[in-house]
XYZ file of C-alpha atoms in Angstrom:
325
model
C -32.674 11.536 0.077
C -32.683 10.688 -3.618
C -32.393 14.690 -4.789
C -28.219 14.892 -5.993
C -26.828 17.232 -3.114
C -23.319 18.537 -3.952
C -21.508 20.854 -1.423
C -18.581 22.768 -2.588
C -16.462 24.946 -0.389
C -13.251 26.880 -1.310
C -10.749 28.783 0.568
C -9.130 31.470 0.493
C -11.571 33.999 -0.823
C -10.012 35.082 -4.023
C -9.337 39.060 -4.615
C -11.552 41.004 -6.617
C -8.312 42.399 -8.279
C -7.371 39.107 -9.538
C -10.723 38.414 -11.043
C -11.497 39.680 -14.862
C -15.117 40.656 -15.482
C -16.060 37.462 -17.719
C -14.335 35.370 -15.058
C -16.604 36.929 -12.104
C -19.931 36.649 -14.368
C -19.209 33.154 -14.947
C -18.256 31.795 -11.639
C -21.219 33.952 -9.842
C -23.823 32.074 -12.068
C -22.063 28.372 -11.896
C -21.933 28.940 -8.244
C -23.440 30.600 -5.068
C -20.939 33.275 -4.763
C -20.295 35.782 -1.677
C -18.216 39.095 -1.901
C -16.413 39.894 1.487
C -13.724 42.167 2.512
C -11.496 39.662 1.553
C -12.603 39.065 -1.737
C -15.111 36.578 -3.997
C -15.679 33.354 -1.898
C -16.682 30.406 -3.755
C -19.037 27.645 -2.646
C -22.820 26.052 -3.096
C -24.908 23.819 -1.096
C -26.687 22.478 -4.249
C -24.065 21.628 -6.711
C -22.314 23.671 -10.001
C -24.584 24.662 -12.454
C -24.340 23.470 -16.265
C -25.281 25.074 -18.534
C -25.432 28.598 -17.225
C -28.010 30.847 -18.386
C -26.594 34.592 -19.107
C -28.168 37.856 -20.615
C -26.487 37.965 -23.892
C -25.319 42.305 -23.692
C -23.539 41.537 -19.796
C -22.077 38.250 -21.236
C -20.636 40.703 -24.247
C -19.912 43.987 -22.167
C -17.889 41.320 -19.585
C -15.881 39.722 -22.160
C -15.311 43.579 -23.835
C -13.682 44.302 -20.168
C -11.850 41.326 -20.050
C -9.935 41.674 -23.561
C -7.313 43.692 -22.318
C -6.256 39.840 -20.244
C -4.925 38.606 -23.111
C -3.916 35.293 -21.267
C -7.259 34.539 -19.962
C -8.158 30.950 -21.160
C -11.618 31.884 -20.136
C -11.457 34.704 -22.750
C -10.160 32.378 -25.598
C -13.240 29.708 -24.905
C -15.875 32.438 -24.882
C -14.609 34.072 -28.096
C -13.840 30.965 -30.107
C -17.037 28.778 -29.007
C -20.060 30.957 -27.191
C -20.096 34.704 -29.223
C -20.716 33.877 -32.782
C -23.609 31.474 -31.288
C -25.095 33.584 -29.454
C -29.202 34.426 -30.130
C -30.563 37.468 -30.998
C -33.425 39.279 -30.653
C -35.901 40.447 -33.316
C -37.374 43.342 -31.021
C -34.010 44.353 -30.154
C -34.627 42.472 -26.565
C -31.642 41.870 -24.241
C -31.978 37.491 -24.732
C -30.631 34.852 -22.303
C -27.715 32.857 -23.881
C -27.001 29.438 -22.651
C -23.402 28.321 -21.896
C -22.259 24.663 -22.236
C -19.384 24.056 -19.638
C -18.875 20.894 -19.977
C -15.373 21.230 -21.740
C -14.428 24.293 -19.592
C -15.460 23.468 -15.512
C -15.367 26.316 -13.425
C -11.961 24.723 -11.837
C -10.340 25.866 -14.806
C -11.538 29.157 -14.472
C -9.979 29.425 -11.093
C -6.546 27.713 -12.180
C -6.308 30.555 -14.564
C -6.813 33.380 -12.044
C -4.143 31.534 -9.542
C -1.670 31.137 -12.454
C -1.855 35.203 -12.975
C -2.206 36.440 -9.407
C 0.739 37.569 -7.714
C -0.580 36.859 -4.496
C -2.823 33.837 -4.433
C -0.578 30.481 -4.268
C -3.473 28.382 -4.019
C -6.891 27.261 -3.858
C -8.426 24.507 -2.066
C -11.586 22.947 -2.240
C -13.638 20.793 -0.358
C -16.870 18.655 -2.208
C -19.312 16.392 -0.867
C -21.908 14.583 -2.774
C -24.994 12.940 -0.898
C -26.535 10.595 -3.544
C -27.986 7.077 -3.574
C -25.414 6.445 -6.246
C -22.446 7.009 -3.630
C -21.508 4.163 -1.501
C -21.646 4.970 2.371
C -18.281 3.935 3.194
C -16.527 6.149 0.663
C -18.522 9.176 1.818
C -18.611 10.432 -1.412
C -16.303 13.432 -0.780
C -13.361 14.739 -2.650
C -10.827 17.127 -2.119
C -8.326 19.505 -4.989
C -5.409 21.673 -4.857
C -5.195 24.596 -7.628
C -2.359 26.153 -8.114
C -0.492 28.211 -10.812
C 0.471 24.490 -12.010
C -2.099 22.135 -11.903
C -5.507 20.989 -10.120
C -4.751 17.973 -8.089
C -7.500 16.046 -6.865
C -8.219 12.741 -4.562
C -11.637 11.574 -3.624
C -12.302 9.973 -0.405
C -11.938 6.440 -1.660
C -8.364 7.406 -2.643
C -7.482 8.878 0.769
C -8.634 6.011 2.736
C -7.141 3.586 0.807
C -3.729 5.329 0.717
C -4.149 5.477 4.269
C -5.077 1.891 4.572
C -1.794 1.040 2.394
C 0.257 3.412 5.320
C -1.266 1.611 7.911
C -0.451 -1.948 6.493
C 3.178 -0.654 6.467
C 3.549 0.263 10.011
C 4.759 -2.347 12.447
C 2.724 -2.852 15.422
C 3.588 -1.219 18.889
C 5.714 -3.087 21.482
C 3.231 -3.512 24.503
C 5.057 -2.030 27.275
C 6.725 -3.460 30.262
C 4.510 -3.898 33.312
C 4.852 -3.736 37.238
C 3.753 -7.085 38.761
C 0.218 -5.190 39.710
C -0.092 -4.756 35.799
C 0.463 -1.100 35.865
C 2.825 0.127 32.884
C 6.003 1.177 32.864
C 7.248 4.069 31.055
C 10.689 3.455 29.641
C 12.219 4.390 26.457
C 12.818 2.056 23.594
C 16.059 0.534 23.207
C 17.733 -1.080 20.200
C 19.980 -4.015 19.592
C 23.305 -3.675 18.216
C 22.086 -5.368 15.178
C 19.091 -2.836 14.945
C 21.614 -0.036 15.360
C 24.157 -1.619 12.465
C 20.707 -1.795 10.186
C 19.884 1.811 11.310
C 23.412 3.070 10.140
C 22.924 1.389 6.904
C 19.906 2.956 6.010
C 21.428 6.083 6.801
C 24.288 5.682 4.816
C 21.526 4.641 2.040
C 19.865 7.367 2.395
C 22.338 10.059 1.437
C 23.556 7.982 -1.223
C 20.260 8.532 -2.767
C 20.520 12.147 -1.509
C 23.594 12.439 -3.325
C 22.500 10.720 -6.629
C 19.193 12.679 -6.657
C 21.315 16.121 -5.765
C 23.418 15.158 -9.029
C 20.380 14.615 -10.994
C 20.820 11.169 -11.996
C 18.306 8.634 -12.256
C 16.502 7.492 -8.598
C 13.516 5.757 -7.779
C 9.888 8.056 -7.171
C 10.126 7.410 -3.326
C 13.749 8.434 -3.269
C 12.447 12.138 -4.843
C 9.729 12.370 -2.497
C 12.367 11.248 0.113
C 14.833 14.424 -0.745
C 11.400 16.863 -1.184
C 10.668 15.618 2.565
C 14.305 16.013 3.330
C 14.416 19.510 2.084
C 11.000 20.473 4.054
C 12.030 18.827 7.377
C 15.406 19.033 8.043
C 18.690 16.650 8.786
C 17.414 15.448 12.311
C 13.851 15.029 11.000
C 15.368 12.609 8.383
C 17.313 10.975 10.739
C 14.403 9.881 12.975
C 12.694 8.410 10.245
C 15.651 6.056 10.000
C 14.547 4.272 13.062
C 10.941 3.504 11.422
C 12.608 1.615 8.903
C 14.554 -0.673 10.987
C 11.778 -3.572 11.422
C 10.876 -3.084 8.252
C 14.242 -3.681 6.911
C 14.725 -6.468 9.247
C 11.548 -8.571 8.648
C 12.500 -7.882 4.809
C 15.733 -9.638 5.060
C 14.234 -12.746 7.264
C 11.942 -13.058 4.224
C 14.391 -12.934 1.577
C 17.821 -14.225 3.485
C 17.913 -17.417 1.334
C 17.498 -15.914 -1.884
C 20.251 -13.293 -0.537
C 22.450 -15.713 0.602
C 22.236 -18.215 -2.541
C 23.045 -15.064 -4.652
C 25.842 -14.216 -2.609
C 24.665 -10.430 -1.957
C 25.544 -8.377 1.071
C 23.322 -6.842 3.686
C 25.146 -3.212 3.606
C 26.028 -2.850 -0.024
C 23.088 -4.860 -1.827
C 20.249 -5.232 0.257
C 19.645 -1.985 2.450
C 19.774 0.454 -0.387
C 17.244 -1.748 -2.471
C 14.851 -1.606 0.723
C 15.576 2.382 0.876
C 14.951 2.534 -2.729
C 11.658 0.729 -2.694
C 9.746 2.810 0.131
C 7.326 5.688 -0.609
C 7.235 8.634 1.317
C 4.634 11.112 2.693
C 4.879 14.121 4.886
C 4.814 11.763 7.640
C 7.775 9.850 6.696
C 8.747 6.591 4.987
C 5.743 3.616 3.946
C 5.753 0.592 2.577
C 3.246 0.689 -0.816
C 0.926 -2.509 -1.989
C 0.993 -6.006 -0.236
C 4.034 -7.513 1.796
C 4.995 -9.552 -1.409
C 4.857 -6.890 -3.846
C 7.467 -5.207 -1.550
C 9.598 -8.144 -1.491
C 9.837 -8.484 -5.163
C 10.406 -4.799 -5.624
C 13.407 -5.232 -3.064
C 14.843 -8.586 -4.624
C 14.349 -7.129 -8.196
C 16.358 -3.911 -7.038
C 18.991 -6.060 -5.576
C 19.547 -8.155 -8.610
C 19.593 -5.079 -11.084
C 22.042 -3.261 -8.672
C 24.462 -5.941 -8.964
C 24.065 -5.963 -13.075
C 24.726 -2.549 -12.734
C 27.759 -2.482 -10.934
C 29.548 -5.234 -12.658
C 28.557 -3.335 -15.927
C 30.261 -0.195 -14.808
C 33.374 -2.632 -13.881
C 33.447 -4.181 -17.236
C 33.089 -0.515 -18.761
C 36.296 0.469 -16.878
C 38.437 -2.669 -17.448
C 37.755 -1.806 -21.398
C 38.635 1.722 -20.895
C 41.813 0.650 -18.965
C 42.418 -1.965 -21.735
C 42.339 1.045 -24.576
C 44.348 3.538 -23.014
C 47.261 0.944 -21.976
């Protein structure tokens, strides 16, 4: 298979009422589109066309009909870059014009439509490329989310690497107890007193960081994503995520115990908040991003930084009291 094959599928269909004549003209030349009762379905089994060839008169008519849509980025692009360069025919016949969309890809048009539409919050796109240049283990695919705020994209290689990092951060499952004949016994997971104390410290740190975020004070990026998940899933779901952090925190404490004891750092006030602040969050819960050594370095740096911040605040408070007295 030496030919470039790119398949693109989008969802949902776009209401024709949301599309200007110029946007429809360009999209139907770039992609293989289909009009349905639900709207215009954008897709292609051969790949997007660029440059596109459009009849001069059809382009002019579509541009004029779309002029009332003053905030259309495509109108501005065609008006400033294309119209003045349109070819003309000496005998008056309609001629075709080539439009290079390298600087204005079709995703920009869809983004503009979604931003204007009162009823279309997003358009999702999946793209698959079959070509010798693509590494087999990555599948040559990508997914995009187009909203009124922006265009978000991730390749299949990006997603697979993200999943590997999440999987690396998970603790291996515990082997269930078994009967003498080897049959497994269904038993609930039990926690030691130490694990429960760790869980309570983690929950306290999560509440602390959530409060900082709600007060619009600076917090790590992971805490922002934690707060977003908190708002989306609720308190009960977040409490269940605490238990997933316990083994990760206890393993990190074991690895860093010598450095923590040497620095006089506490488990509940210094160490646990640093662990919670160093975690990343997805819709599935918390995970450790990066290699274990990188995570440990982030935690110990945060522990030391937190102690410096507390000392600085205490010194500033003492100076304020001294000035008032």
